[in-house]
Coordinates of C-alpha atoms and ligand atoms in Angstrom, one line a residue:
Chain A
M1 CA 0.0 0.0 0.0
K2 CA 1.4 3.4 -1.0
L3 CA 0.2 6.7 0.4
K4 CA 1.0 10.3 -0.5
G5 CA -0.1 13.3 1.6
K6 CA 0.6 16.6 3.1
V7 CA 2.2 16.8 6.6
F8 CA 0.8 18.2 9.8
K9 CA 3.7 18.2 12.3
Y10 CA 3.6 18.1 16.1
G11 CA 6.2 17.7 18.9
D12 CA 6.8 15.1 21.6
N13 CA 4.2 13.5 23.9
V14 CA 1.1 14.3 21.9
D15 CA -1.4 12.8 24.3
T16 CA -4.9 11.3 23.6
D17 CA -6.5 14.1 25.6
V18 CA -5.4 16.6 23.0
I19 CA -6.1 14.2 20.1
I20 CA -9.7 13.9 21.2
P21 CA -10.7 15.7 24.5
A22 CA -12.8 13.7 27.0
R23 CA -15.6 16.2 26.7
Y24 CA -16.5 14.6 23.4
L25 CA -16.4 11.0 24.6
T26 CA -20.1 10.7 25.2
S27 CA -20.1 9.9 21.5
S28 CA -18.2 7.5 19.3
S29 CA -19.8 8.7 16.1
P30 CA -17.3 9.3 13.2
E31 CA -18.6 12.8 12.5
V32 CA -18.2 14.0 16.1
L33 CA -14.8 12.4 16.6
A34 CA -13.5 13.8 13.2
A35 CA -14.9 17.3 14.0
H36 CA -12.9 17.6 17.2
C37 CA -9.7 15.7 16.3
M38 CA -6.6 17.5 17.6
E39 CA -8.7 20.4 18.8
D40 CA -6.8 21.2 22.0
I41 CA -3.4 21.3 20.2
D42 CA -4.4 22.6 16.8
A43 CA -7.8 24.3 17.1
D44 CA -8.7 24.4 13.3
F45 CA -7.1 21.1 12.4
A46 CA -10.5 19.6 11.4
E47 CA -11.0 22.4 8.9
K48 CA -7.5 22.3 7.4
V49 CA -7.0 18.5 7.1
E50 CA -7.8 16.8 3.8
A51 CA -8.3 13.2 3.0
G52 CA -4.9 11.5 2.6
D53 CA -2.9 13.9 4.8
I54 CA -0.3 12.6 7.1
I55 CA 0.4 13.4 10.8
V56 CA 4.1 13.5 11.9
G57 CA 4.8 13.4 15.6
G58 CA 7.8 13.2 17.9
K59 CA 8.4 10.8 20.8
N60 CA 5.7 9.0 22.7
F61 CA 2.8 9.9 20.3
G62 CA -0.6 8.9 21.7
S63 CA 0.4 8.8 25.3
G64 CA -2.1 8.8 28.1
S65 CA -5.6 7.4 28.0
S66 CA -6.5 4.1 26.3
R67 CA -9.4 5.7 24.4
E68 CA -9.5 4.1 21.0
H69 CA -11.5 7.2 20.0
A70 CA -8.0 8.8 19.5
P71 CA -6.8 6.7 16.6
L72 CA -10.4 6.5 15.4
A73 CA -10.7 10.3 15.4
I74 CA -7.5 10.6 13.3
K75 CA -8.7 7.9 10.9
Y76 CA -12.2 9.5 10.6
A77 CA -10.6 12.9 10.0
G78 CA -9.2 11.4 6.8
V79 CA -5.6 11.1 7.9
A80 CA -3.9 8.3 5.9
C81 CA -1.1 7.5 8.3
V82 CA 0.9 8.6 11.3
V83 CA 4.7 8.7 11.3
A84 CA 6.4 9.3 14.7
E85 CA 9.7 8.8 16.5
S86 CA 7.9 6.5 18.9
F87 CA 4.3 5.6 19.9
A88 CA 2.8 5.1 23.4
R89 CA 2.1 1.4 23.6
I90 CA -1.7 1.4 23.9
F91 CA -2.0 3.9 21.0
Y92 CA 0.3 1.6 19.0
R93 CA -1.8 -1.5 19.5
N94 CA -5.1 0.4 19.1
S95 CA -3.9 1.7 15.7
I96 CA -3.0 -1.8 14.5
N97 CA -6.2 -3.2 15.9
I98 CA -8.4 -0.7 14.0
G99 CA -6.3 -0.7 10.9
L100 CA -4.8 2.9 11.1
P101 CA -1.3 2.7 9.4
I102 CA 1.5 3.9 11.7
L103 CA 5.2 3.9 11.3
E104 CA 8.1 4.5 13.7
C105 CA 10.8 6.4 11.9
P106 CA 12.9 8.9 13.9
E107 CA 15.1 9.9 10.9
A108 CA 12.1 10.8 8.7
V109 CA 10.5 12.8 11.5
E110 CA 13.6 14.8 12.1
A111 CA 13.9 15.7 8.4
T112 CA 10.2 16.6 7.9
E113 CA 8.6 20.0 8.2
A114 CA 5.0 21.0 8.4
G115 CA 3.6 21.3 4.9
D116 CA 6.0 18.8 3.3
T117 CA 4.6 16.0 1.1
L118 CA 5.5 12.5 2.1
E119 CA 5.2 9.3 0.1
V120 CA 4.8 6.3 2.4
D121 CA 5.1 2.7 1.4
I122 CA 3.4 0.9 4.3
D123 CA 4.4 -2.7 3.3
Q124 CA 8.1 -1.8 2.8
G125 CA 8.2 0.7 5.6
I126 CA 9.7 3.4 3.4
V127 CA 9.1 7.1 4.0
K128 CA 10.1 9.5 1.2
N129 CA 10.1 13.2 1.6
L130 CA 9.2 14.7 -1.8
R131 CA 10.6 18.1 -0.9
T132 CA 14.1 16.8 -0.2
G133 CA 13.9 13.7 -2.2
E134 CA 15.4 11.7 0.7
S135 CA 14.0 8.2 1.7
Y136 CA 14.0 6.6 5.1
Q137 CA 13.5 3.1 6.3
A138 CA 11.1 2.6 9.2
E139 CA 11.2 -0.4 11.5
A140 CA 9.3 -3.3 10.2
F141 CA 6.3 -4.8 12.1
P142 CA 6.7 -8.3 13.5
P143 CA 5.0 -10.9 11.3
F144 CA 2.1 -11.4 13.8
M145 CA 1.2 -7.7 13.6
Q146 CA 1.6 -7.7 9.8
E147 CA -1.0 -10.4 9.6
I148 CA -3.5 -8.3 11.7
I149 CA -2.8 -5.3 9.5
K150 CA -3.2 -7.4 6.3
D151 CA -6.5 -8.8 7.6
G152 CA -7.8 -5.3 8.1
G153 CA -7.6 -5.1 11.9
L154 CA -8.0 -7.5 14.9
I155 CA -11.7 -8.2 14.6
E156 CA -11.4 -9.3 10.9
H157 CA -8.3 -11.3 11.9
I158 CA -10.2 -13.2 14.6
K159 CA -13.1 -13.8 12.2
K160 CA -10.6 -15.4 9.9
V161 CA -8.6 -17.5 12.3
G162 CA -11.5 -18.3 14.5
V163 CA -12.2 -17.7 18.2
Chain B
M1 CA 18.7 -17.7 33.4
G2 CA 16.0 -16.7 35.8
M3 CA 12.8 -14.9 34.9
T4 CA 11.2 -11.7 36.1
M5 CA 7.7 -11.6 37.6
I6 CA 6.0 -10.4 34.4
E7 CA 7.8 -13.1 32.3
K8 CA 6.5 -15.8 34.8
I9 CA 3.0 -14.5 34.8
L10 CA 2.8 -14.3 31.0
A11 CA 4.3 -17.8 30.7
A12 CA 1.8 -19.3 33.1
H13 CA -0.9 -18.1 30.8
T14 CA 0.5 -19.6 27.6
E15 CA 1.9 -22.9 26.5
Y16 CA 5.5 -21.8 27.1
D17 CA 7.6 -22.6 30.2
E18 CA 9.9 -19.7 29.6
L19 CA 9.6 -16.4 27.9
K20 CA 12.0 -13.7 26.8
P21 CA 11.5 -10.0 26.1
G22 CA 10.4 -9.3 22.6
Q23 CA 8.5 -12.6 22.1
I24 CA 4.9 -12.2 21.0
V25 CA 2.4 -14.5 22.7
N26 CA -1.3 -15.0 22.8
A27 CA -2.2 -15.4 26.5
E28 CA -5.3 -16.4 28.4
V29 CA -6.6 -13.6 30.5
D30 CA -8.3 -13.8 33.9
I31 CA -10.4 -10.6 33.8
V32 CA -11.5 -8.3 31.0
L33 CA -12.6 -4.8 32.1
G34 CA -14.3 -1.9 30.5
N35 CA -15.9 1.4 31.5
D36 CA -18.6 3.7 30.1
I37 CA -16.4 5.3 27.6
T38 CA -14.5 2.3 26.2
T39 CA -17.2 -0.4 26.4
P40 CA -19.7 1.0 23.9
V41 CA -17.1 0.8 21.2
A42 CA -16.1 -2.6 22.4
I43 CA -19.7 -3.9 22.3
E44 CA -20.0 -2.8 18.6
E45 CA -16.8 -4.6 17.8
F46 CA -17.8 -7.6 19.8
N47 CA -21.1 -7.9 17.9
K48 CA -19.1 -8.0 14.6
I49 CA -17.2 -11.1 15.7
G50 CA -20.4 -13.2 15.6
V51 CA -20.0 -15.2 18.8
E52 CA -23.0 -16.1 20.9
T53 CA -21.8 -14.8 24.1
V54 CA -18.7 -13.8 26.2
F55 CA -16.0 -16.3 27.0
D56 CA -16.9 -16.3 30.8
K57 CA -19.7 -14.3 32.3
D58 CA -17.9 -14.1 35.7
R59 CA -14.7 -12.6 34.1
V60 CA -16.0 -9.7 32.2
V61 CA -16.3 -6.7 34.5
I62 CA -18.1 -3.5 33.4
V63 CA -18.0 -0.3 35.5
P64 CA -19.7 2.9 34.5
D65 CA -17.6 5.5 36.3
H66 CA -16.4 8.2 34.0
F67 CA -19.5 10.2 33.3
A68 CA -21.5 8.4 36.0
P69 CA -24.0 9.1 37.5
S70 CA -24.9 10.0 33.9
K71 CA -24.1 13.6 33.3
D72 CA -26.3 14.1 30.2
I73 CA -28.5 12.2 27.8
Q74 CA -25.6 10.9 25.6
A75 CA -23.8 9.5 28.7
A76 CA -27.1 7.9 29.8
E77 CA -27.4 6.2 26.4
Q78 CA -23.9 4.8 26.7
V79 CA -24.6 3.4 30.2
K80 CA -27.9 2.0 29.0
M81 CA -26.0 0.1 26.3
L82 CA -23.6 -1.3 28.9
R83 CA -26.5 -2.3 31.2
E84 CA -28.4 -4.1 28.3
F85 CA -25.2 -5.9 27.2
A86 CA -24.6 -7.0 30.8
R87 CA -28.1 -8.3 31.2
K88 CA -28.1 -10.1 27.8
H89 CA -24.9 -11.9 28.6
E90 CA -25.8 -12.4 32.3
L91 CA -22.6 -10.8 33.5
T92 CA -22.0 -11.2 37.2
N93 CA -19.9 -8.1 37.5
F94 CA -21.8 -5.1 36.2
F95 CA -21.7 -2.4 38.8
E96 CA -24.8 -0.2 38.9
I97 CA -24.8 3.3 40.4
G98 CA -25.1 2.7 44.2
Q99 CA -22.6 -0.2 44.0
M100 CA -20.1 1.2 41.5
G101 CA -16.9 2.9 42.3
I102 CA -13.9 4.1 40.3
E103 CA -13.0 0.9 38.5
H104 CA -9.4 0.6 39.7
V105 CA -10.4 1.2 43.3
L106 CA -13.3 -1.1 43.0
L107 CA -11.8 -4.3 41.5
P108 CA -9.1 -4.8 44.2
E109 CA -11.7 -4.1 46.9
K110 CA -14.0 -6.7 45.5
G111 CA -11.2 -9.2 45.2
L112 CA -11.6 -9.4 41.4
A113 CA -7.9 -8.6 40.6
L114 CA -5.6 -11.2 42.2
P115 CA -1.8 -12.0 42.3
G116 CA -0.5 -13.8 39.3
E117 CA -3.5 -13.0 37.1
I118 CA -3.7 -11.2 33.8
I119 CA -6.2 -8.4 33.7
V120 CA -6.7 -6.5 30.5
G121 CA -8.8 -3.4 30.9
A122 CA -10.0 -0.9 28.3
D123 CA -8.6 1.8 30.5
S124 CA -5.0 2.9 30.7
H125 CA -4.8 2.8 34.5
T126 CA -5.5 -1.0 34.6
C127 CA -1.8 -1.1 35.6
T128 CA -3.0 -0.4 39.2
Y129 CA -3.4 -4.1 39.8
G130 CA 0.4 -4.4 39.6
A131 CA 0.3 -3.5 43.3
L132 CA -1.3 -6.9 44.0
G133 CA 1.3 -8.8 42.0
A134 CA -0.9 -9.1 38.9
L135 CA -0.2 -8.2 35.4
G136 CA -2.8 -5.5 34.8
T137 CA -2.5 -3.6 31.6
G138 CA -4.5 -1.1 29.6
V139 CA -5.7 -1.9 26.1
G140 CA -8.2 -0.4 23.7
S141 CA -11.9 -1.2 22.9
T142 CA -11.1 -3.6 20.1
D143 CA -8.7 -5.6 22.3
M144 CA -11.5 -5.6 24.9
A145 CA -14.0 -6.9 22.3
A146 CA -11.6 -9.6 21.2
A147 CA -10.8 -10.7 24.8
M148 CA -14.5 -10.8 25.7
A149 CA -15.0 -13.2 22.8
T150 CA -11.9 -15.3 23.0
G151 CA -10.6 -15.0 26.6
K152 CA -7.2 -14.1 25.1
A153 CA -5.1 -11.2 24.2
W154 CA -1.8 -10.8 22.4
F155 CA 1.2 -9.4 24.2
K156 CA 4.8 -8.6 23.4
V157 CA 6.9 -9.7 26.4
P158 CA 8.4 -6.4 27.8
P159 CA 11.8 -6.0 29.3
T160 CA 11.7 -4.9 33.0
I161 CA 13.2 -2.0 34.8
K162 CA 13.7 -2.7 38.5
F163 CA 13.4 0.2 41.0
V164 CA 14.8 -0.3 44.4
Y165 CA 13.5 2.2 47.0
T166 CA 15.7 2.3 50.2
G167 CA 15.5 4.4 53.4
E168 CA 12.6 5.8 55.4
L169 CA 10.0 8.2 54.2
Q170 CA 9.9 11.7 55.7
P171 CA 6.7 13.0 57.3
W172 CA 3.9 13.6 54.8
V173 CA 5.7 11.7 52.0
S174 CA 3.5 9.1 50.4
G175 CA 3.3 6.6 47.6
K176 CA 2.1 9.5 45.3
D177 CA 5.3 11.4 46.0
L178 CA 7.5 8.4 45.3
I179 CA 5.9 7.8 41.9
L180 CA 5.9 11.4 41.0
Y181 CA 9.5 11.6 41.9
T182 CA 10.2 8.5 39.9
I183 CA 8.4 9.8 36.8
G184 CA 10.2 13.1 37.1
K185 CA 13.5 11.1 37.1
I186 CA 12.9 8.9 34.1
G187 CA 10.4 11.0 32.1
V188 CA 7.0 10.3 30.6
D189 CA 8.5 7.8 28.2
G190 CA 11.1 6.5 30.5
A191 CA 9.5 3.1 30.7
L192 CA 7.9 3.1 27.3
Y193 CA 6.9 -0.5 26.4
K194 CA 8.6 -1.8 29.5
A195 CA 7.5 -3.3 32.8
M196 CA 8.4 -1.4 36.0
E197 CA 9.0 -3.4 39.1
F198 CA 8.9 -1.6 42.4
T199 CA 11.0 -3.2 45.2
G200 CA 12.9 -2.4 48.3
E201 CA 12.2 -1.8 52.0
A202 CA 10.3 1.5 51.4
I203 CA 7.8 -0.5 49.2
S204 CA 7.5 -3.3 51.8
N205 CA 6.7 -0.6 54.3
L206 CA 4.0 1.0 52.2
S207 CA 0.4 0.2 52.8
M208 CA -1.7 -1.5 50.0
D209 CA -3.3 1.9 49.3
G210 CA 0.1 3.5 48.8
R211 CA 1.3 0.7 46.6
M212 CA -1.8 1.0 44.4
T213 CA -1.2 4.7 44.0
M214 CA 2.3 3.9 42.7
S215 CA 1.3 1.1 40.3
N216 CA -1.5 3.3 39.0
M217 CA 0.9 5.8 37.6
A218 CA 3.3 3.3 35.8
I219 CA 1.5 4.3 32.6
E220 CA 2.5 7.9 33.2
A221 CA 6.0 6.8 32.5
G222 CA 4.8 4.9 29.5
G223 CA 5.0 1.5 31.3
K224 CA 3.1 -1.6 30.4
A225 CA 2.8 -2.6 34.0
G226 CA 4.0 -1.5 37.5
L227 CA 4.5 -4.6 39.5
I228 CA 5.0 -5.2 43.2
E229 CA 5.6 -8.7 44.6
A230 CA 2.7 -9.9 46.6
D231 CA 3.7 -10.3 50.3
D232 CA 2.0 -10.8 53.7
K233 CA 0.3 -7.4 53.4
T234 CA -1.2 -8.4 50.1
V235 CA -2.4 -11.8 51.4
E236 CA -3.9 -10.1 54.4
Y237 CA -5.6 -7.5 52.2
L238 CA -7.1 -10.2 50.1
K239 CA -8.5 -12.3 53.0
G240 CA -12.2 -12.3 52.7
R241 CA -12.1 -10.6 49.4
A242 CA -10.5 -12.9 46.8
V243 CA -13.1 -14.5 44.7
R244 CA -10.7 -17.2 43.4
D245 CA -7.6 -19.0 44.4
Y246 CA -4.4 -17.3 43.2
N247 CA -0.7 -17.8 42.6
I248 CA 2.1 -15.6 43.8
Y249 CA 5.1 -15.1 41.4
Q250 CA 8.4 -13.6 42.4
S251 CA 11.2 -12.5 40.2
D252 CA 14.2 -14.9 40.3
E253 CA 17.5 -13.7 41.9
D254 CA 19.2 -14.0 38.6
A255 CA 16.4 -12.5 36.5
E256 CA 17.6 -10.3 33.8
Y257 CA 16.6 -6.6 34.1
E258 CA 17.1 -4.0 31.5
E259 CA 18.1 -1.5 34.2
V260 CA 18.2 -1.2 37.9
I261 CA 17.5 2.2 39.4
E262 CA 18.1 2.9 43.1
I263 CA 16.2 5.7 44.9
D264 CA 16.9 6.8 48.5
V265 CA 13.5 7.8 49.7
S266 CA 14.8 9.7 52.7
Q267 CA 15.9 12.5 50.4
I268 CA 12.4 13.0 48.9
E269 CA 10.0 15.7 50.0
P270 CA 6.3 16.0 48.9
Q271 CA 6.3 16.4 45.1
V272 CA 4.2 18.5 42.7
A273 CA 4.0 17.9 39.0
F274 CA 3.6 21.3 37.2
P275 CA 1.6 21.6 33.9
S276 CA 1.4 19.9 31.5
L277 CA 3.2 16.6 31.9
P278 CA 3.5 14.3 34.9
D279 CA 7.3 14.3 34.7
N280 CA 7.5 18.1 35.3
T281 CA 8.0 17.5 39.0
R282 CA 9.7 19.4 41.8
G283 CA 9.6 19.4 45.6
V284 CA 6.8 21.4 47.1
S285 CA 9.3 23.7 48.8
E286 CA 10.3 24.8 45.3
A287 CA 6.8 25.4 44.0
G288 CA 6.9 29.2 44.6
E289 CA 3.6 30.9 45.2
V290 CA 1.1 29.3 42.8
K291 CA -2.4 30.5 43.5
I292 CA -5.1 27.9 42.9
H293 CA -8.9 28.0 42.3
Q294 CA -9.7 24.3 42.8
S295 CA -8.4 21.4 44.8
V296 CA -9.5 17.9 43.8
I297 CA -9.0 14.9 46.1
G298 CA -9.9 11.5 44.8
S299 CA -9.6 9.4 41.6
C300 CA -8.2 5.9 41.0
T301 CA -4.8 7.3 42.1
N302 CA -5.8 8.8 45.5
G303 CA -9.4 8.0 46.3
R304 CA -8.8 5.3 48.9
I305 CA -9.4 5.5 52.7
E306 CA -5.9 6.4 53.6
D307 CA -6.0 9.3 51.1
L308 CA -9.2 10.6 52.7
R309 CA -7.6 10.2 56.2
A310 CA -4.6 12.2 55.2
A311 CA -6.8 15.0 53.8
A312 CA -8.9 15.0 56.9
K313 CA -5.9 15.4 59.1
I314 CA -5.1 18.6 57.3
L315 CA -8.6 19.9 57.1
E316 CA -9.6 19.2 60.7
F317 CA -10.0 22.6 62.5
N318 CA -9.2 24.4 59.3
K319 CA -11.3 26.1 56.6
I320 CA -11.0 25.9 52.8
H321 CA -9.7 29.3 51.5
P322 CA -12.5 31.5 50.3
D323 CA -11.1 31.6 46.7
V324 CA -10.9 27.8 46.4
R325 CA -13.4 25.1 45.6
C326 CA -12.3 21.8 47.3
L327 CA -13.9 18.7 45.8
I328 CA -13.5 15.3 47.5
F329 CA -14.4 12.0 45.8
P330 CA -14.2 8.6 47.5
G331 CA -13.2 5.8 45.2
T332 CA -16.1 3.4 46.1
Q333 CA -19.2 3.1 48.1
D334 CA -17.4 1.1 50.8
I335 CA -14.8 3.9 51.2
Y336 CA -17.7 6.4 51.3
K337 CA -19.3 4.5 54.2
Q338 CA -16.0 4.2 56.0
A339 CA -15.4 7.9 55.6
V340 CA -18.8 8.6 57.1
N341 CA -18.2 6.1 60.0
E342 CA -14.8 7.5 60.8
G343 CA -16.1 11.1 60.9
L344 CA -14.1 12.2 58.0
V345 CA -17.1 13.4 56.0
E346 CA -18.1 15.7 58.8
I347 CA -14.6 17.1 58.9
F348 CA -14.7 17.8 55.2
I349 CA -18.1 19.5 55.4
E350 CA -17.1 21.6 58.4
A351 CA -14.0 22.7 56.5
G352 CA -16.2 23.8 53.5
A353 CA -15.3 21.1 51.1
A354 CA -17.8 19.3 48.8
F355 CA -18.1 15.5 49.2
S356 CA -19.4 13.4 46.4
T357 CA -20.6 10.0 45.4
P358 CA -17.8 8.0 43.6
T359 CA -17.1 9.1 40.1
C360 CA -14.1 9.9 37.8
G361 CA -15.8 13.3 37.3
P362 CA -13.3 16.1 37.1
C363 CA -10.2 13.9 36.7
L364 CA -10.8 13.7 33.0
G365 CA -12.7 16.9 32.6
G366 CA -15.9 14.9 32.5
H367 CA -18.2 16.7 34.9
M368 CA -18.5 17.7 38.6
G369 CA -15.8 20.4 38.6
I370 CA -14.6 21.5 35.2
L371 CA -12.1 24.4 35.0
A372 CA -12.8 27.6 33.2
E373 CA -10.2 29.4 31.1
G374 CA -7.3 30.8 33.2
E375 CA -8.2 28.6 36.2
R376 CA -5.8 26.5 38.1
A377 CA -6.3 23.3 40.1
I378 CA -4.2 21.2 42.3
S379 CA -5.3 17.6 42.0
T380 CA -4.5 14.1 43.4
T381 CA -5.2 12.6 40.0
N382 CA -2.6 11.3 37.6
R383 CA -2.6 13.5 34.5
N384 CA -2.0 17.2 34.1
F385 CA -2.2 17.3 30.3
V386 CA -3.5 20.4 28.4
G387 CA -7.3 20.6 28.8
R388 CA -7.4 17.5 31.0
M389 CA -9.8 19.1 33.6
G390 CA -11.6 21.5 31.3
S391 CA -10.6 24.5 29.3
P392 CA -7.4 24.0 27.2
K393 CA -6.4 27.3 28.9
S394 CA -6.6 25.9 32.4
E395 CA -3.8 24.3 34.4
V396 CA -3.5 21.2 36.5
Y397 CA -0.9 20.5 39.2
L398 CA -0.5 17.0 40.6
S399 CA 0.2 16.1 44.2
S400 CA -0.6 13.9 47.1
P401 CA -3.9 14.3 49.2
A402 CA -1.9 16.0 52.0
V403 CA -0.5 18.7 49.7
A404 CA -3.8 19.2 47.9
A405 CA -5.6 19.6 51.2
A406 CA -3.0 22.0 52.5
S407 CA -3.2 24.0 49.3
A408 CA -7.0 24.2 49.6
V409 CA -6.6 25.8 53.0
K410 CA -3.9 28.2 52.0
G411 CA -5.2 29.2 48.5
Y412 CA -1.8 28.5 46.9
I413 CA 0.3 25.3 46.5
A414 CA 1.5 24.6 50.1
A415 CA 3.3 22.0 52.1
P416 CA 1.3 20.2 54.8
E417 CA 3.6 21.7 57.5
E418 CA 2.4 25.2 56.5
V419 CA -1.0 24.2 57.9
I420 CA -0.1 21.7 60.6
K421 CA 2.9 22.8 62.6
Ligands
SF4_1 S1 -10.2 8.4 38.0 FE1 -9.3 9.5 36.2 S2 -7.5 8.3 35.6 FE2 -8.8 7.0 37.0 S3 -10.1 5.8 35.7 FE3 -11.2 7.6 36.2 S4 -10.7 9.1 34.5 FE4 -9.2 7.5 34.4

């Protein structure tokens, strides 16, 4: 799977409270979550973001609460993929489980600026910055996780392999 | 080569005798937990799997605590969905208003989280059960759905960092101060994807309440778990509570740790975490004059009886500062009752504090004490992220109950000694 999109860049420790504030969690509807995605860190993100865009974050992206509403909000907002230096562990597994593509690639993060266009090859784990022309190799997922991703998330995976 | 506690607990729930960090395993789980925010999404996912019912009706625990008692119609609809799911699948452990408490205070109290067990909870502070020698860890709603259907969850075996706490605590220094100090030392990603193991004489001397406060905040350092070996105190605590038999696992002498960090607790004073990360800590004597508008005492971190007693000690014969709202939330109904019986509630009310039924409430900016723009709170909760307790332009400072109570009296962040000489 190959993706190409414009970059929204954030710093370290972007937590799930700023990705989707708790005050919206009386709902899990895609429209509500998408409308308030990133609201407390980037107030007009929902208006600026376009389908296929890419979020680039620093260390410990998605830290804090286990709310799956956070990767869901990002996905529903139309974001194609998140590239970060590292992810908080619950956000990491939630993203894989719901089929939101994520990549850990510190070198690519460092060399990326807001507004750049990235081309991401999810299967190969290659991130290319079209402004600089440089490519970076992200860490590959272990085979077990690749299988979940390939099946389209954990629920589809379980349906395939059986309970 | 020996094994660490978490390696042993995981191995005992799989077909392996031995496990190493990095291995990915599918393990049986003992308890699957969810709350009113995460369970609705899990129920939708569960229904997609197409199984008749949950893997074990005694082992799926559902606690409406975040927006409960329901703060608005949407929250009420979510809890209704939980209630109907619980009835349909005849769950033994759905906790209705009147019996519920904050999940991570409630489960240990009810003997539902036991040493050597694996508890996956769709709530990040499921790591609290590490204080009982259990592998409690937070997952998302899809994991919860999968675990409700299969009784299993996938894990990557984490490396362990061992913390050794030596020396004796100074007056007014609690488990909260130890964990804030530790997070300040290693950072909010200092234990990312790792298990933390809390050991040493200072941990043995801590009460179960203090231990749970510490394990609760392992996630604030990025940790997968915050484990403490079960000892006589644990066994005593579980007497009359444990709903099942359990096994105690201890790390081997020659277990392999990624790192060993020693901390002399006698050097630590009460801690405060400044906005907007839990690792932004300093001693209360270095806080400067920080004026506050609200003081929150409660949550899954510090809503236990010992926490309320510490607050009452400070608030007895004192009055809440006229510019401060002081909100006190017991963790469960039992703690509520105990606080009434011990006369603590009377002390709180005399002092001018508000005392509430158990709820997460303001901890996550849900209800019952939201901050306006420009307002500042000191809170015994576990997160001081931007907007956590309300307006993105408000601030949260984290501390122990004693410091939060002293600050409520003074009107600014204060050490307990400033109130009680
Ligand atoms: S008290 Fe706060 S941290 Fe604990 S479960 Fe409730 S919302 Fe989460």
